[in-house]
Amino acid sequence: MFRLIRLGPLFVLSLFLLSKPIFASDVEYDYAFDGESFLSWRSLILSVDELENPFESMPYEAMGEMRHYASLKEAEQKAKVRDDNVVQAEVHEQLVNLEARLREQGHDAEALYQQRNRIMAQRINQMNSPNPAVIDKEWRIAGFMAPIDFDGTKVTRFFMVPIAGACIHTPAPPPNQIILLEYEQGVELKGLEYGFWVEGTLETEVTTDVANYYDGESVVETIYRMQADEIHFFE
């Protein structure tokens, strides 16, 4: 059975952690003011071993030069694909100069670039991989609604997201921070800011669809789903 309740805004602020990947715990919980526990959205992120991140302590100027270095490396690759020898030579010269400047500051530009690529690949894998520790188990989780399908004024299919307005008023979270829910009977949606929680079995399934509301829409991808049997709103 699925039940929904309204949540206070301070609790909602603790629901979503996206700025950094999760490395240690497989399952975490968040708590409402009344002590009710909910599966944390952090638990939907695949746990991985943390890679060394040399950029966290890098001086601002060096970070700027590394961003430029990364953009030049991408430009170099594009020039190679086009077989543009002139551009390749120009970019190569800039790369050599940047490498020399960074070396003077004690940084190995190519090694840093390769580590940056490994970190990015790890985070992309996290965003697109379900956490096996939470799959095919029953959980309660709190969030907000991003409608997909309506039957009149009732929502019959929607994305559940950790922050109000996500996918409509703000960009969609990554696929591992979205859950697809279906509710054939439909439910009246008073507004995107109304929080709720659901209880049910969390499954994994890749789905791409369009979240839409009267003032916006966006294409959204998720790797999680739940089937709603019943929904109850509480005042």
Coordinates of N, CA, C and O in Angstrom, one line a residue, residues 107-183:
H107 N 52.3 20.9 -11.0 CA 51.2 20.0 -11.4 C 51.5 19.3 -12.7 O 52.0 19.9 -13.7
D108 N 51.1 18.1 -12.8 CA 51.3 17.3 -14.1 C 49.9 17.3 -14.8 O 49.0 16.7 -14.4
A109 N 49.8 18.2 -15.8 CA 48.6 18.5 -16.5 C 47.9 17.2 -17.1 O 46.7 17.0 -16.9
E110 N 48.7 16.4 -17.7 CA 48.2 15.2 -18.4 C 47.7 14.2 -17.3 O 46.6 13.6 -17.5
A111 N 48.4 14.0 -16.2 CA 48.0 13.1 -15.2 C 46.7 13.6 -14.5 O 45.8 12.8 -14.2
L112 N 46.6 14.9 -14.3 CA 45.4 15.5 -13.7 C 44.2 15.3 -14.7 O 43.1 15.0 -14.2
Y113 N 44.5 15.5 -16.0 CA 43.4 15.4 -16.9 C 42.9 13.9 -17.0 O 41.6 13.7 -17.0
Q114 N 43.7 12.9 -16.9 CA 43.3 11.6 -16.9 C 42.5 11.2 -15.6 O 41.6 10.5 -15.6
Q115 N 43.0 11.8 -14.4 CA 42.2 11.6 -13.2 C 40.9 12.2 -13.2 O 39.9 11.7 -12.8
R116 N 40.8 13.4 -13.8 CA 39.5 14.1 -14.0 C 38.6 13.2 -14.8 O 37.4 13.1 -14.5
N117 N 39.1 12.5 -15.9 CA 38.2 11.7 -16.7 C 37.8 10.4 -15.9 O 36.6 10.0 -16.1
R118 N 38.6 9.9 -15.1 CA 38.2 8.8 -14.2 C 37.1 9.2 -13.2 O 36.2 8.4 -13.0
I119 N 37.3 10.3 -12.6 CA 36.3 10.8 -11.7 C 34.9 11.0 -12.4 O 33.9 10.6 -11.9
M120 N 35.0 11.7 -13.6 CA 33.7 11.9 -14.3 C 33.1 10.6 -14.7 O 31.8 10.4 -14.6
A121 N 33.9 9.6 -15.1 CA 33.3 8.3 -15.5 C 32.6 7.6 -14.4 O 31.6 7.0 -14.5
Q122 N 33.3 7.7 -13.2 CA 32.7 7.1 -12.0 C 31.4 7.8 -11.6 O 30.4 7.1 -11.3
R123 N 31.3 9.1 -11.7 CA 30.0 9.8 -11.3 C 28.9 9.5 -12.4 O 27.8 9.4 -12.0
I124 N 29.3 9.4 -13.6 CA 28.3 9.1 -14.6 C 27.8 7.7 -14.4 O 26.5 7.5 -14.6
N125 N 28.6 6.8 -14.1 CA 28.2 5.4 -13.8 C 27.3 5.4 -12.6 O 26.2 4.7 -12.6
Q126 N 27.6 6.2 -11.5 CA 26.7 6.3 -10.4 C 25.3 6.8 -10.8 O 24.3 6.3 -10.3
M127 N 25.3 7.8 -11.6 CA 24.0 8.4 -11.9 C 23.1 7.5 -12.7 O 21.9 7.7 -12.7
N128 N 23.7 6.5 -13.4 CA 22.9 5.7 -14.3 C 22.9 4.2 -13.8 O 22.4 3.3 -14.6
S129 N 23.3 4.0 -12.6 CA 23.3 2.6 -12.0 C 22.4 2.6 -10.7 O 22.6 3.4 -9.8
P130 N 21.5 1.6 -10.6 CA 20.8 1.5 -9.4 C 21.6 0.9 -8.3 O 22.6 0.2 -8.5
N131 N 21.2 1.2 -7.0 CA 21.9 0.6 -5.9 C 21.3 -0.7 -5.6 O 20.1 -0.8 -5.2
P132 N 22.0 -1.9 -5.8 CA 21.4 -3.2 -5.5 C 20.9 -3.4 -4.1 O 20.1 -4.3 -3.9
A133 N 21.4 -2.6 -3.2 CA 21.0 -2.8 -1.8 C 19.6 -2.4 -1.5 O 19.0 -2.7 -0.5
V134 N 19.0 -1.6 -2.4 CA 17.6 -1.1 -2.2 C 16.6 -1.7 -3.2 O 15.4 -1.5 -3.0
I135 N 17.1 -2.5 -4.1 CA 16.2 -3.0 -5.2 C 15.4 -4.2 -4.7 O 15.9 -5.1 -3.9
D136 N 14.1 -4.3 -5.1 CA 13.2 -5.5 -4.8 C 13.0 -5.6 -3.3 O 12.8 -6.7 -2.8
K137 N 13.0 -4.4 -2.6 CA 12.7 -4.4 -1.2 C 11.6 -3.3 -1.0 O 11.5 -2.4 -1.8
E138 N 10.9 -3.4 0.1 CA 9.8 -2.4 0.4 C 10.4 -1.3 1.2 O 11.1 -1.5 2.2
W139 N 10.1 -0.1 0.8 CA 10.6 1.1 1.5 C 9.5 2.2 1.6 O 8.6 2.2 0.8
R140 N 9.8 3.1 2.5 CA 9.0 4.4 2.5 C 10.0 5.4 2.1 O 11.1 5.5 2.6
I141 N 9.6 6.3 1.2 CA 10.4 7.4 0.7 C 9.6 8.6 0.5 O 8.4 8.5 0.0
A142 N 10.2 9.8 0.8 CA 9.4 11.0 0.7 C 9.9 11.9 -0.4 O 11.1 11.8 -0.8
G143 N 9.0 12.7 -1.0 CA 9.5 13.5 -2.2 C 8.3 14.3 -2.7 O 7.4 14.7 -2.0
F144 N 8.5 14.7 -4.0 CA 7.5 15.5 -4.7 C 7.1 15.0 -6.0 O 7.8 14.1 -6.5
M145 N 6.1 15.5 -6.6 CA 5.5 14.9 -7.8 C 5.9 15.8 -9.0 O 5.8 17.0 -9.0
A146 N 6.3 15.1 -10.1 CA 6.4 15.8 -11.5 C 5.5 15.0 -12.4 O 5.9 13.9 -12.8
P147 N 4.3 15.5 -12.7 CA 3.3 14.8 -13.5 C 3.8 14.4 -14.9 O 4.6 15.1 -15.5
I148 N 3.3 13.2 -15.4 CA 3.5 12.7 -16.7 C 2.2 12.7 -17.5 O 2.0 13.3 -18.5
D149 N 1.3 11.8 -16.9 CA 0.0 11.6 -17.6 C -1.2 12.1 -16.7 O -1.1 11.9 -15.5
F150 N -2.2 12.7 -17.3 CA -3.4 13.1 -16.6 C -4.6 12.4 -17.2 O -4.7 12.0 -18.4
D151 N -5.6 12.2 -16.3 CA -6.9 11.8 -16.8 C -7.8 12.8 -16.3 O -8.3 12.8 -15.1
G152 N -8.1 13.8 -17.1 CA -8.9 15.0 -16.7 C -7.9 15.8 -15.8 O -6.9 16.2 -16.3
T153 N -8.3 16.0 -14.6 CA -7.5 16.8 -13.6 C -6.7 15.9 -12.7 O -5.9 16.4 -11.9
K154 N -6.8 14.6 -12.9 CA -6.1 13.7 -12.0 C -4.8 13.2 -12.7 O -4.7 12.9 -13.9
V155 N -3.7 13.1 -11.9 CA -2.4 12.5 -12.3 C -2.5 11.0 -12.2 O -2.8 10.5 -11.1
T156 N -2.2 10.3 -13.3 CA -2.2 8.8 -13.2 C -0.8 8.2 -13.3 O -0.6 7.1 -13.0
R157 N 0.1 9.1 -13.7 CA 1.5 8.6 -13.9 C 2.4 9.8 -13.6 O 2.2 10.9 -14.2
F158 N 3.5 9.6 -12.8 CA 4.3 10.7 -12.5 C 5.7 10.3 -12.0 O 5.9 9.1 -11.7
F159 N 6.6 11.2 -12.1 CA 7.9 11.0 -11.5 C 7.9 11.5 -10.1 O 7.4 12.6 -9.8
M160 N 8.5 10.8 -9.2 CA 8.7 11.2 -7.8 C 10.2 11.8 -7.8 O 11.1 11.1 -8.2
V161 N 10.3 13.0 -7.2 CA 11.6 13.6 -7.2 C 11.9 14.2 -5.8 O 11.0 14.4 -5.0
P162 N 13.2 14.4 -5.4 CA 13.5 14.8 -4.1 C 13.4 16.3 -3.8 O 13.5 16.7 -2.6
I163 N 13.2 17.1 -4.8 CA 13.0 18.6 -4.5 C 11.8 19.1 -5.3 O 11.5 18.6 -6.4
A164 N 11.1 20.0 -4.7 CA 9.8 20.5 -5.3 C 10.2 21.3 -6.6 O 11.1 22.1 -6.7
G165 N 9.4 21.0 -7.7 CA 9.6 21.7 -8.9 C 10.6 21.1 -9.8 O 10.7 21.5 -11.0
A166 N 11.3 20.1 -9.4 CA 12.4 19.5 -10.2 C 11.7 18.9 -11.5 O 10.6 18.3 -11.4
C167 N 12.3 19.0 -12.6 CA 11.9 18.5 -13.9 C 10.9 19.5 -14.6 O 10.6 19.4 -15.8
I168 N 10.4 20.4 -13.8 CA 9.4 21.4 -14.4 C 10.0 22.8 -14.3 O 10.2 23.5 -15.3
H169 N 10.3 23.2 -13.0 CA 10.8 24.6 -12.8 C 12.3 24.6 -12.7 O 12.9 25.7 -12.9
T170 N 12.9 23.5 -12.4 CA 14.4 23.4 -12.4 C 14.8 22.1 -13.1 O 13.9 21.2 -13.4
P171 N 16.1 22.0 -13.5 CA 16.5 20.8 -14.3 C 16.2 19.5 -13.6 O 16.1 19.5 -12.3
A172 N 16.0 18.4 -14.3 CA 15.8 17.1 -13.7 C 17.0 16.6 -13.0 O 18.1 16.8 -13.4
P173 N 16.8 16.0 -11.8 CA 17.9 15.3 -11.2 C 18.5 14.2 -12.0 O 17.8 13.8 -13.1
P174 N 19.6 13.6 -11.7 CA 20.1 12.4 -12.5 C 19.1 11.3 -12.4 O 18.3 11.2 -11.5
P175 N 19.3 10.3 -13.3 CA 18.3 9.1 -13.3 C 18.2 8.4 -12.0 O 17.2 7.8 -11.7
N176 N 19.3 8.4 -11.2 CA 19.2 7.6 -9.9 C 18.6 8.4 -8.8 O 18.6 8.0 -7.6
Q177 N 18.0 9.6 -9.1 CA 17.4 10.4 -8.1 C 15.9 10.7 -8.5 O 15.3 11.7 -8.1
I178 N 15.4 9.8 -9.3 CA 14.0 9.9 -9.8 C 13.3 8.5 -9.7 O 14.0 7.5 -10.1
I179 N 12.1 8.5 -9.3 CA 11.3 7.2 -9.3 C 10.0 7.4 -10.1 O 9.3 8.4 -9.9
L180 N 9.8 6.5 -11.0 CA 8.6 6.5 -11.8 C 7.5 5.8 -11.0 O 7.6 4.7 -10.5
L181 N 6.3 6.5 -10.9 CA 5.2 5.9 -10.2 C 3.9 5.9 -11.1 O 3.7 6.9 -11.8
E182 N 3.2 4.8 -11.0 CA 1.9 4.7 -11.8 C 0.8 4.5 -10.8 O 0.9 3.8 -9.8
Y183 N -0.3 5.3 -11.0 CA -1.5 5.2 -10.2 C -2.8 5.3 -11.1 O -3.2 6.4 -11.4

